[in-house]
Amino acid sequence: MRYVMKFGGTSIGDGTKIKQVGELVRSYYDQGNEIAVVVSAMSGLTDELQTIAERLTSEYAEVTEVSEFVHLVGKRHFDATYAAIEDEMIVTEVISEIETRLEELKNALTGIYHLGELTDRSYDYVSSFGERLSSPILSGALKSLKVQSVFLMGGEAGIITDTKHRGARPTEITERRVHERLVPLLQVGVVPVITGFIAYNIHNIITTLGRGGSDYTASIIGSAIDADEIWIWTDVDGIMTADPKLVSNARTLPQVSYSEAMEISYFGAKVIHPKTIEPAVIKGIPVRVKNTFNPSGASTTIVDTVTNDQSLVKAVTAISNVALITLSGAGMAGTIGVAAHVFSKLASAGVNIIMISQGSSEANISVLVEEEHLSSALNALHGLKSEFDGNIVKEISCNEDVSAIAVVGSRMAGTPGIVGRIFSRMGSINVNVIMISQGSTEHNVSFVLRRDSVRRAVESLHEEFSLSEPQ
Ligand code: ADP
Ligand code: ASP
Ligand code: MG
């Protein structure tokens, strides 16, 4: 069998864990399988890299912060190397690789400090160091366990994207290039360890696929090398009926369809990046989500058609980092082109719209956007009041104190009563629903509420649909 196995940040959080991951990979390798490994940054590091990069543009930053930061990052990776790898020669090689990377990181951060500027391109470059530091350690751990291995950056493995930094998309040549670069390695028993999340554009400049994008890297590679299966190894037992951090009796879903997985991840289940599904669907490759710390425990398989499952509602998910923008004005009713104008302005500002609603009076339009896009969204909409005759769009307001919840399940389609149960339940626990949306596929019902009500709303819906019991 040919597998892609992706390990997330918590799975490789320290040297002991990296060693365990190495042993896990070896156990499948020893059974004669071909394995391409995709690895994330050690837990929390991408956040830290992005925070320091932003911080260094501030006039209050001190240049000493650069060396302090690089020292701490270095210590974490050196410690991990000593704990994960036994063979001393391999340790020396890996340490020297890490030292080179740290020097590059230091130069980049010093440059940002002096210029006081952070372009999207340098943001991606700095963000890439987490994966570029973890991949040599895991590859070294494999070699130390007598598994032949090389480490590669996403771009070296053949992932070539457009130039849209902080959320780049692979271009057409990726499929063939990844195949040409990786299949010959797999065929001679080498396990390539590829950095998740990062790629090259056509000029070999580092781009990133967006936060959480290592899952996407795994499926891009899985599709290109015609993998039999793509395994996402994480820190929980697969995709669950709700985030186990919000609902203590959340249960693993043994099977979900591609479309359910897409809806669950799109509406906030961080466990798998929404774009992961797309390349897998095209080739019909099953995706499994498994727990690195409980490899023989429950897991989820994402497939085309789910068998033996009667459940109407599969999962309740929540996204918190969102903001609601409302445009209103009595003259909006019946004025053709307002909605089109709003959406095209937001699109050209690169704002991702999560939900839209327009009341039947047409006197207002609300859009839910990611919080990080809020200021670009407001800037883009700024001119709108003056573009139409003054009476049309009168007010643009925003609310950041909101979250969105989605109730997901493909068998909900055509089943009456679900929507009623969701909102009467919200009424009974006194949760005020700010906005509602249901896609025409009816695979999810989503709504916006105040952020501080999220936990009790999710818990209560989980209970309403008895999701902790096998359906
Ligand atoms: P990794 O570092 O392995 O990529 P992530 O932190 O990105 O892991 O995703 C795993 C986390 O996703 C879990 O720890 C869990 O808290 C969260 N999560 C949110 N919703 C769900 C869900 N429905 N099922 C499972 N995990 C979920
Ligand atoms: N390290 C990247 C992030 O934290 C990618 C990932 O973990 O999937 O977003
Ligand atoms: Mg993740």
Short mmCIF file of C-alpha atoms and ligand atoms in Angstrom, two decimals:
data_model
loop_
_atom_site.label_atom_id
_atom_site.label_comp_id
_atom_site.label_asym_id
_atom_site.label_seq_id
_atom_site.Cartn_x
_atom_site.Cartn_y
_atom_site.Cartn_z
CA MET A 1 0.00 0.00 0.00
CA ARG A 2 1.07 3.58 -0.61
CA TYR A 3 0.27 6.03 2.19
CA VAL A 4 0.66 9.69 2.97
CA MET A 5 0.88 10.17 6.73
CA LYS A 6 0.64 13.67 8.14
CA PHE A 7 1.68 14.45 11.71
CA GLY A 8 0.42 17.63 13.38
CA GLY A 9 2.22 19.94 15.79
CA THR A 10 1.12 18.25 19.02
CA SER A 11 2.04 14.81 17.63
CA ILE A 12 5.66 16.02 17.36
CA GLY A 13 5.54 18.42 20.34
CA ASP A 14 8.88 17.25 21.81
CA GLY A 15 11.74 14.85 21.15
CA THR A 16 10.13 11.87 22.87
CA LYS A 17 7.01 12.30 20.78
CA ILE A 18 9.06 12.64 17.59
CA LYS A 19 10.74 9.35 18.44
CA GLN A 20 7.35 7.70 18.98
CA VAL A 21 6.17 9.04 15.63
CA GLY A 22 9.33 7.60 14.04
CA GLU A 23 8.52 4.20 15.57
CA LEU A 24 4.92 4.41 14.38
CA VAL A 25 6.04 5.15 10.82
CA ARG A 26 8.58 2.36 10.99
CA SER A 27 5.92 -0.17 12.03
CA TYR A 28 3.97 0.52 8.81
CA TYR A 29 7.16 0.72 6.73
CA ASP A 30 8.30 -2.67 8.01
CA GLN A 31 5.08 -4.18 6.72
CA GLY A 32 6.27 -3.31 3.20
CA ASN A 33 4.25 -0.12 2.69
CA GLU A 34 5.45 2.97 0.82
CA ILE A 35 5.07 6.02 3.04
CA ALA A 36 5.39 9.74 2.36
CA VAL A 37 5.39 11.71 5.62
CA VAL A 38 4.13 15.30 5.93
CA VAL A 39 5.02 17.16 9.09
CA SER A 40 3.85 20.37 10.79
CA ALA A 41 5.81 22.76 12.96
CA MET A 42 6.23 21.77 16.62
CA SER A 43 3.09 22.82 18.52
CA GLY A 44 2.62 26.56 18.89
CA LEU A 45 5.69 27.54 16.88
CA THR A 46 3.91 29.00 13.86
CA ASP A 47 1.93 31.28 16.19
CA GLU A 48 5.14 32.32 17.92
CA LEU A 49 6.92 33.05 14.61
CA GLN A 50 4.05 35.18 13.38
CA THR A 51 3.75 37.03 16.69
CA ILE A 52 7.44 37.95 16.83
CA ALA A 53 7.46 39.02 13.17
CA GLU A 54 4.55 41.38 13.81
CA ARG A 55 5.99 42.56 17.10
CA LEU A 56 9.33 43.51 15.46
CA THR A 57 7.60 46.06 13.24
CA SER A 58 6.56 48.00 16.35
CA GLU A 59 8.57 51.06 17.34
CA TYR A 60 8.80 49.63 20.85
CA ALA A 61 10.61 46.47 19.73
CA GLU A 62 14.23 45.93 20.78
CA VAL A 63 16.80 44.22 18.57
CA THR A 64 17.76 41.90 21.46
CA GLU A 65 14.33 40.28 21.15
CA VAL A 66 15.55 38.64 17.95
CA SER A 67 18.44 36.75 19.52
CA GLU A 68 16.39 35.85 22.60
CA PHE A 69 13.67 34.38 20.41
CA VAL A 70 16.06 32.51 18.11
CA HIS A 71 17.87 31.13 21.15
CA LEU A 72 14.63 29.71 22.60
CA VAL A 73 13.58 28.21 19.28
CA GLY A 74 17.04 26.72 18.91
CA LYS A 75 16.97 25.20 22.38
CA ARG A 76 13.61 23.53 21.77
CA HIS A 77 14.84 21.94 18.53
CA PHE A 78 18.26 20.94 19.85
CA ASP A 79 16.65 19.28 22.89
CA ALA A 80 14.20 17.50 20.61
CA THR A 81 17.04 16.28 18.38
CA TYR A 82 18.97 14.77 21.32
CA ALA A 83 15.85 13.07 22.65
CA ALA A 84 14.56 11.79 19.31
CA ILE A 85 17.73 10.51 17.67
CA GLU A 86 20.17 7.95 19.06
CA ASP A 87 22.77 7.72 16.30
CA GLU A 88 25.41 10.37 17.03
CA MET A 89 26.41 10.97 13.43
CA ILE A 90 22.82 11.67 12.52
CA VAL A 91 22.48 13.98 15.54
CA THR A 92 25.48 15.98 14.28
CA GLU A 93 24.00 16.28 10.78
CA VAL A 94 20.63 17.41 12.11
CA ILE A 95 22.14 19.93 14.54
CA SER A 96 24.14 21.48 11.73
CA GLU A 97 20.99 21.73 9.58
CA ILE A 98 19.13 23.40 12.45
CA GLU A 99 21.97 25.86 12.97
CA THR A 100 21.80 26.91 9.33
CA ARG A 101 18.03 27.42 9.57
CA LEU A 102 18.40 29.45 12.80
CA GLU A 103 20.93 31.74 11.14
CA GLU A 104 18.48 32.35 8.30
CA LEU A 105 15.66 32.99 10.76
CA LYS A 106 17.81 35.44 12.69
CA ASN A 107 18.71 37.33 9.51
CA ALA A 108 15.09 37.53 8.44
CA LEU A 109 13.88 38.80 11.82
CA THR A 110 16.72 41.32 12.07
CA GLY A 111 15.75 42.63 8.64
CA ILE A 112 12.14 43.06 9.73
CA TYR A 113 13.27 44.88 12.87
CA HIS A 114 15.43 47.35 10.90
CA LEU A 115 12.90 47.98 8.16
CA GLY A 116 9.91 48.03 10.50
CA GLU A 117 7.94 46.42 7.69
CA LEU A 118 6.43 43.01 7.18
CA THR A 119 5.28 42.20 3.67
CA ASP A 120 3.10 39.15 2.98
CA ARG A 121 6.11 37.57 1.34
CA SER A 122 8.32 37.98 4.41
CA TYR A 123 5.46 36.88 6.65
CA ASP A 124 5.31 33.58 4.75
CA TYR A 125 9.09 33.26 4.83
CA VAL A 126 9.19 33.67 8.62
CA SER A 127 6.17 31.38 9.08
CA SER A 128 7.94 28.62 7.16
CA PHE A 129 10.65 28.05 9.76
CA GLY A 130 8.54 25.84 12.04
CA GLU A 131 8.20 23.10 9.45
CA ARG A 132 11.73 23.64 8.14
CA LEU A 133 13.09 23.01 11.63
CA SER A 134 10.92 20.01 12.54
CA SER A 135 11.30 18.04 9.30
CA PRO A 136 15.06 17.32 9.61
CA ILE A 137 14.50 16.01 13.15
CA LEU A 138 11.77 13.57 12.17
CA SER A 139 13.72 12.47 9.12
CA GLY A 140 16.80 11.97 11.34
CA ALA A 141 14.74 9.99 13.85
CA LEU A 142 13.64 7.67 11.03
CA LYS A 143 17.19 7.20 9.81
CA SER A 144 18.29 6.41 13.34
CA LEU A 145 15.58 3.69 13.35
CA LYS A 146 17.10 2.27 10.14
CA VAL A 147 14.44 3.65 7.84
CA GLN A 148 15.92 5.37 4.78
CA SER A 149 14.70 8.94 4.73
CA VAL A 150 15.23 12.40 3.25
CA PHE A 151 13.58 15.67 4.21
CA LEU A 152 12.19 18.05 1.62
CA MET A 153 10.50 21.42 1.62
CA GLY A 154 7.03 21.43 0.09
CA GLY A 155 8.39 23.28 -2.95
CA GLU A 156 11.26 20.81 -3.35
CA ALA A 157 8.72 18.00 -3.24
CA GLY A 158 7.06 19.69 -6.22
CA ILE A 159 4.27 21.82 -4.73
CA ILE A 160 4.25 25.00 -6.82
CA THR A 161 1.64 27.61 -6.01
CA ASP A 162 0.41 30.96 -7.25
CA THR A 163 1.85 34.06 -5.58
CA LYS A 164 -1.03 34.71 -3.21
CA HIS A 165 0.95 34.71 0.02
CA ARG A 166 -0.68 33.55 3.29
CA GLY A 167 -3.13 31.35 1.40
CA ALA A 168 -1.56 30.22 -1.86
CA ARG A 169 -3.13 27.66 -4.19
CA PRO A 170 -1.21 24.94 -6.00
CA THR A 171 -0.88 25.39 -9.74
CA GLU A 172 -1.39 22.76 -12.40
CA ILE A 173 2.22 21.64 -12.62
CA THR A 174 2.13 20.47 -8.99
CA GLU A 175 0.51 17.11 -9.68
CA ARG A 176 3.08 15.95 -12.22
CA ARG A 177 6.05 17.47 -10.42
CA VAL A 178 5.22 15.89 -7.05
CA HIS A 179 4.71 12.55 -8.78
CA GLU A 180 8.09 12.80 -10.56
CA ARG A 181 9.93 13.80 -7.40
CA LEU A 182 8.38 11.46 -4.85
CA VAL A 183 7.42 8.23 -6.57
CA PRO A 184 11.03 7.24 -7.46
CA LEU A 185 11.98 7.72 -3.80
CA LEU A 186 9.06 5.65 -2.54
CA GLN A 187 9.84 2.87 -5.01
CA VAL A 188 13.34 2.39 -3.58
CA GLY A 189 12.12 2.34 0.01
CA VAL A 190 12.93 5.94 0.99
CA VAL A 191 10.49 7.74 3.29
CA PRO A 192 10.43 11.42 2.29
CA VAL A 193 9.58 13.75 5.18
CA ILE A 194 7.97 16.80 3.61
CA THR A 195 7.26 20.13 5.29
CA GLY A 196 3.51 20.71 5.46
CA PHE A 197 1.97 24.15 4.96
CA ILE A 198 4.76 25.62 2.80
CA ALA A 199 5.44 25.58 -0.90
CA TYR A 200 7.22 27.53 -3.63
CA ASN A 201 5.82 29.84 -6.22
CA ILE A 202 7.12 29.56 -9.76
CA HIS A 203 10.21 31.63 -8.82
CA ASN A 204 11.11 29.36 -5.88
CA ILE A 205 9.92 31.96 -3.37
CA ILE A 206 8.37 30.42 -0.25
CA THR A 207 4.57 30.62 -0.04
CA THR A 208 2.19 29.12 2.55
CA LEU A 209 -1.13 27.39 2.03
CA GLY A 210 -2.87 29.18 4.94
CA ARG A 211 -3.02 28.32 8.64
CA GLY A 212 -3.56 24.64 9.36
CA GLY A 213 -2.45 23.93 5.78
CA SER A 214 -0.33 20.85 6.48
CA ASP A 215 -3.44 18.69 6.12
CA TYR A 216 -3.90 20.20 2.67
CA THR A 217 -0.26 19.44 1.79
CA ALA A 218 -0.94 15.80 2.68
CA SER A 219 -3.87 15.53 0.32
CA ILE A 220 -2.13 17.42 -2.51
CA ILE A 221 0.67 14.88 -2.22
CA GLY A 222 -1.71 11.94 -1.78
CA SER A 223 -3.48 12.85 -4.98
CA ALA A 224 -0.26 13.42 -6.94
CA ILE A 225 1.34 10.10 -5.97
CA ASP A 226 -1.94 8.15 -6.26
CA ALA A 227 -1.82 7.11 -2.62
CA ASP A 228 -4.14 4.33 -1.49
CA GLU A 229 -4.97 6.30 1.65
CA ILE A 230 -4.17 9.62 3.32
CA TRP A 231 -3.81 9.47 7.10
CA ILE A 232 -4.04 12.60 9.21
CA TRP A 233 -2.45 11.83 12.59
CA THR A 234 -3.53 14.30 15.26
CA ASP A 235 -4.11 14.58 19.02
CA VAL A 236 -7.73 13.33 19.23
CA ASP A 237 -9.53 10.14 18.17
CA GLY A 238 -10.58 11.33 14.72
CA ILE A 239 -13.41 13.66 13.76
CA MET A 240 -15.86 13.84 16.64
CA THR A 241 -19.48 14.86 17.11
CA ALA A 242 -18.16 18.15 18.58
CA ASP A 243 -14.84 19.63 19.63
CA PRO A 244 -13.87 17.50 22.67
CA LYS A 245 -12.50 20.71 24.22
CA LEU A 246 -16.09 22.06 24.27
CA VAL A 247 -18.12 18.90 24.88
CA SER A 248 -16.65 16.31 27.22
CA ASN A 249 -18.77 13.40 25.95
CA ALA A 250 -18.13 14.05 22.24
CA ARG A 251 -17.88 10.78 20.31
CA THR A 252 -15.72 9.71 17.37
CA LEU A 253 -17.56 9.49 14.06
CA PRO A 254 -16.37 6.22 12.48
CA GLN A 255 -17.34 7.32 8.96
CA VAL A 256 -18.18 10.65 7.41
CA SER A 257 -18.75 11.53 3.77
CA TYR A 258 -16.47 13.90 1.88
CA SER A 259 -19.22 16.53 1.88
CA GLU A 260 -19.85 16.18 5.62
CA ALA A 261 -16.13 16.43 6.36
CA MET A 262 -15.96 19.55 4.24
CA GLU A 263 -18.88 21.18 6.08
CA ILE A 264 -17.60 20.13 9.52
CA SER A 265 -14.14 21.55 8.84
CA TYR A 266 -15.35 24.65 7.05
CA PHE A 267 -17.50 25.50 10.06
CA GLY A 268 -14.73 25.35 12.56
CA ALA A 269 -13.62 21.80 13.35
CA LYS A 270 -9.91 22.52 13.31
CA VAL A 271 -9.12 18.80 13.26
CA ILE A 272 -8.92 18.85 9.47
CA HIS A 273 -8.31 21.77 7.11
CA PRO A 274 -11.32 22.34 4.80
CA LYS A 275 -9.24 22.20 1.64
CA THR A 276 -7.93 18.73 2.49
CA ILE A 277 -10.95 17.04 1.03
CA GLU A 278 -10.85 18.54 -2.46
CA PRO A 279 -7.82 16.68 -3.92
CA ALA A 280 -8.91 13.45 -2.20
CA VAL A 281 -12.44 13.58 -3.66
CA ILE A 282 -11.15 14.00 -7.21
CA LYS A 283 -9.16 10.77 -6.99
CA GLY A 284 -11.56 9.03 -4.56
CA ILE A 285 -8.79 8.50 -1.99
CA PRO A 286 -10.05 7.67 1.53
CA VAL A 287 -8.79 10.00 4.25
CA ARG A 288 -8.39 8.63 7.78
CA VAL A 289 -8.06 10.79 10.89
CA LYS A 290 -6.23 9.02 13.72
CA ASN A 291 -4.80 9.76 17.14
CA THR A 292 -0.99 9.60 17.36
CA PHE A 293 -1.26 8.98 21.10
CA ASN A 294 -3.86 6.23 20.71
CA PRO A 295 -3.03 4.60 17.38
CA SER A 296 -5.20 1.54 17.87
CA GLY A 297 -8.14 3.55 19.24
CA ALA A 298 -11.19 4.91 17.46
CA SER A 299 -10.64 6.84 14.21
CA THR A 300 -12.59 8.37 11.36
CA THR A 301 -12.62 7.37 7.72
CA ILE A 302 -13.77 9.96 5.21
CA VAL A 303 -15.26 8.30 2.15
CA ASP A 304 -17.52 8.94 -0.81
CA THR A 305 -20.56 7.09 0.53
CA VAL A 306 -21.22 6.33 4.15
CA THR A 307 -22.70 2.91 4.87
CA ASN A 308 -24.79 1.79 7.86
CA ASP A 309 -25.47 5.19 9.25
CA GLN A 310 -28.93 6.39 10.10
CA SER A 311 -27.97 9.58 11.91
CA LEU A 312 -29.55 12.81 10.72
CA VAL A 313 -27.23 15.13 12.56
CA LYS A 314 -23.56 14.19 12.57
CA ALA A 315 -21.80 17.00 14.38
CA VAL A 316 -22.12 20.41 15.97
CA THR A 317 -19.26 22.77 15.23
CA ALA A 318 -18.35 26.31 16.22
CA ILE A 319 -16.16 29.07 14.81
CA SER A 320 -15.25 31.92 17.10
CA ASN A 321 -12.81 34.07 15.17
CA VAL A 322 -15.50 35.74 13.07
CA ALA A 323 -17.13 39.17 12.82
CA LEU A 324 -20.51 40.26 11.52
CA ILE A 325 -20.85 43.26 9.20
CA THR A 326 -24.31 44.72 8.59
CA LEU A 327 -25.15 47.22 5.86
CA SER A 328 -28.47 48.95 6.17
CA GLY A 329 -30.51 51.72 4.64
CA ALA A 330 -34.19 51.96 3.82
CA GLY A 331 -33.37 52.70 0.19
CA MET A 332 -31.62 49.33 -0.25
CA ALA A 333 -34.99 47.65 -0.74
CA GLY A 334 -35.51 47.15 -4.44
CA THR A 335 -32.28 48.87 -5.54
CA ILE A 336 -30.68 46.49 -7.98
CA GLY A 337 -26.97 45.85 -7.69
CA VAL A 338 -26.29 46.59 -4.02
CA ALA A 339 -25.59 42.97 -3.09
CA ALA A 340 -23.46 42.43 -6.20
CA HIS A 341 -21.46 45.51 -5.34
CA VAL A 342 -20.90 44.41 -1.74
CA PHE A 343 -19.70 40.97 -2.75
CA SER A 344 -17.42 42.11 -5.53
CA LYS A 345 -15.79 44.70 -3.28
CA LEU A 346 -15.20 42.10 -0.60
CA ALA A 347 -13.89 39.61 -3.14
CA SER A 348 -11.37 42.04 -4.58
CA ALA A 349 -10.14 42.81 -1.05
CA GLY A 350 -9.51 39.06 -0.56
CA VAL A 351 -12.17 38.74 2.14
CA ASN A 352 -13.60 35.29 2.69
CA ILE A 353 -17.35 35.43 3.34
CA ILE A 354 -18.54 32.69 5.67
CA MET A 355 -22.28 33.43 5.75
CA ILE A 356 -24.62 35.89 4.09
CA SER A 357 -28.14 36.93 4.91
CA GLN A 358 -30.55 39.41 3.46
CA GLY A 359 -33.87 40.08 5.12
CA SER A 360 -36.96 39.94 2.92
CA SER A 361 -37.49 43.67 3.45
CA GLU A 362 -34.09 43.98 1.74
CA ALA A 363 -33.30 46.90 3.99
CA ASN A 364 -30.16 45.23 5.23
CA ILE A 365 -27.49 42.74 4.25
CA SER A 366 -25.32 40.95 6.80
CA VAL A 367 -22.10 39.15 6.05
CA LEU A 368 -20.06 37.04 8.41
CA VAL A 369 -16.31 37.26 7.76
CA GLU A 370 -13.17 35.94 9.38
CA GLU A 371 -12.04 38.30 12.11
CA GLU A 372 -8.60 38.71 10.56
CA HIS A 373 -10.29 40.07 7.41
CA LEU A 374 -12.49 42.55 9.27
CA SER A 375 -10.43 45.68 8.74
CA SER A 376 -9.83 44.98 5.03
CA ALA A 377 -13.56 44.26 4.68
CA LEU A 378 -14.54 47.55 6.32
CA ASN A 379 -12.01 49.44 4.20
CA ALA A 380 -13.36 47.84 1.05
CA LEU A 381 -16.95 48.74 1.95
CA HIS A 382 -16.08 52.24 3.06
CA GLY A 383 -16.78 53.97 -0.25
CA LEU A 384 -20.12 52.24 -0.68
CA LYS A 385 -22.22 54.90 1.06
CA SER A 386 -21.11 57.60 -1.38
CA GLU A 387 -21.16 55.41 -4.47
CA PHE A 388 -24.91 54.99 -4.34
CA ASP A 389 -27.21 57.93 -3.90
CA GLY A 390 -26.77 58.91 -0.21
CA ASN A 391 -29.99 57.23 0.90
CA ILE A 392 -29.26 53.72 -0.21
CA VAL A 393 -26.52 52.33 2.09
CA LYS A 394 -26.92 54.49 5.17
CA GLU A 395 -25.05 52.60 7.82
CA ILE A 396 -22.30 50.00 8.01
CA SER A 397 -21.85 48.46 11.43
CA CYS A 398 -19.84 45.56 12.75
CA ASN A 399 -20.02 43.20 15.69
CA GLU A 400 -16.93 41.29 16.77
CA ASP A 401 -18.51 39.70 19.78
CA VAL A 402 -20.02 36.85 17.74
CA SER A 403 -19.45 33.21 16.86
CA ALA A 404 -21.08 30.87 14.39
CA ILE A 405 -22.42 27.39 15.08
CA ALA A 406 -23.21 24.80 12.44
CA VAL A 407 -25.28 21.65 12.81
CA VAL A 408 -24.06 19.27 10.09
CA GLY A 409 -25.31 16.02 8.55
CA SER A 410 -26.01 15.05 4.95
CA ARG A 411 -29.14 13.07 5.87
CA MET A 412 -30.69 16.23 7.29
CA ALA A 413 -31.61 17.16 3.72
CA GLY A 414 -35.34 16.79 3.22
CA THR A 415 -36.04 15.86 6.84
CA PRO A 416 -38.53 18.29 8.33
CA GLY A 417 -38.31 19.42 11.92
CA ILE A 418 -34.55 19.70 12.45
CA VAL A 419 -34.47 23.46 12.10
CA GLY A 420 -37.37 23.77 14.54
CA ARG A 421 -35.58 21.61 17.10
CA ILE A 422 -32.37 23.64 16.83
CA PHE A 423 -34.03 26.99 17.42
CA SER A 424 -36.49 25.92 20.06
CA ARG A 425 -33.57 24.46 21.94
CA MET A 426 -31.73 27.78 21.66
CA GLY A 427 -34.86 29.54 22.91
CA SER A 428 -35.16 27.21 25.87
CA ILE A 429 -31.62 27.98 27.04
CA ASN A 430 -32.07 31.69 26.37
CA VAL A 431 -29.59 32.02 23.54
CA ASN A 432 -30.29 34.90 21.22
CA VAL A 433 -29.86 33.95 17.55
CA ILE A 434 -28.50 36.90 15.56
CA MET A 435 -28.49 35.47 12.03
CA ILE A 436 -29.47 32.18 10.38
CA SER A 437 -28.42 30.46 7.19
CA GLN A 438 -29.14 27.12 5.55
CA GLY A 439 -27.42 26.14 2.34
CA SER A 440 -29.67 24.77 -0.38
CA THR A 441 -28.00 21.37 -0.11
CA GLU A 442 -29.47 21.30 3.42
CA HIS A 443 -26.36 19.57 4.74
CA ASN A 444 -25.99 22.17 7.44
CA VAL A 445 -27.90 24.75 9.39
CA SER A 446 -25.74 27.53 10.70
CA PHE A 447 -26.40 30.53 12.85
CA VAL A 448 -24.65 33.40 14.57
CA LEU A 449 -24.83 34.05 18.31
CA ARG A 450 -22.97 35.98 20.98
CA ARG A 451 -19.52 34.58 21.61
CA ASP A 452 -20.03 33.96 25.30
CA SER A 453 -22.99 31.63 24.58
CA VAL A 454 -21.05 29.22 22.37
CA ARG A 455 -20.13 26.54 24.85
CA ARG A 456 -23.60 26.09 26.29
CA ALA A 457 -25.19 26.27 22.83
CA VAL A 458 -22.91 23.54 21.45
CA GLU A 459 -23.35 21.35 24.55
CA SER A 460 -27.07 21.74 24.44
CA LEU A 461 -27.41 20.90 20.71
CA HIS A 462 -25.14 17.91 21.22
CA GLU A 463 -27.59 16.72 23.84
CA GLU A 464 -30.68 17.59 21.78
CA PHE A 465 -29.57 15.24 18.99
CA SER A 466 -28.18 12.61 21.43
CA LEU A 467 -24.83 12.75 19.70
CA SER A 468 -22.91 11.08 22.50
CA GLU A 469 -24.77 7.84 21.80
CA PRO A 470 -23.99 5.72 18.73
CA GLN A 471 -26.79 6.35 16.20
P1 ADP B 1 -2.88 19.17 14.44
O1 ADP B 1 -1.87 19.96 15.18
O2 ADP B 1 -2.70 17.69 14.58
O3 ADP B 1 -3.08 19.61 13.02
P2 ADP B 1 -5.20 20.69 15.27
O4 ADP B 1 -5.01 21.39 16.56
O5 ADP B 1 -5.10 21.47 14.01
O6 ADP B 1 -4.25 19.42 15.23
O7 ADP B 1 -6.63 19.96 15.29
C1 ADP B 1 -6.95 19.05 16.33
C2 ADP B 1 -7.90 19.73 17.30
O8 ADP B 1 -9.13 20.01 16.62
C3 ADP B 1 -8.34 18.87 18.45
O9 ADP B 1 -7.41 18.93 19.51
C4 ADP B 1 -9.70 19.43 18.82
O10 ADP B 1 -9.69 20.27 19.96
C5 ADP B 1 -10.08 20.28 17.62
N1 ADP B 1 -11.44 19.97 17.12
C6 ADP B 1 -12.40 20.91 16.85
N2 ADP B 1 -13.53 20.33 16.45
C7 ADP B 1 -13.31 18.99 16.43
C8 ADP B 1 -14.11 17.85 16.08
N3 ADP B 1 -15.37 17.97 15.65
N4 ADP B 1 -13.54 16.63 16.19
C9 ADP B 1 -12.27 16.49 16.62
N5 ADP B 1 -11.47 17.53 16.96
C10 ADP B 1 -11.97 18.76 16.87
N1 ASP B 2 2.18 24.98 11.20
C1 ASP B 2 1.08 25.50 10.42
C2 ASP B 2 0.06 26.18 11.32
O1 ASP B 2 0.22 26.16 12.53
C3 ASP B 2 0.44 24.45 9.58
C4 ASP B 2 -0.25 23.31 10.32
O2 ASP B 2 0.04 23.04 11.49
O3 ASP B 2 -1.04 22.62 9.68
O4 ASP B 2 -0.85 26.75 10.83
MG MG B 3 -4.14 21.23 12.15
#
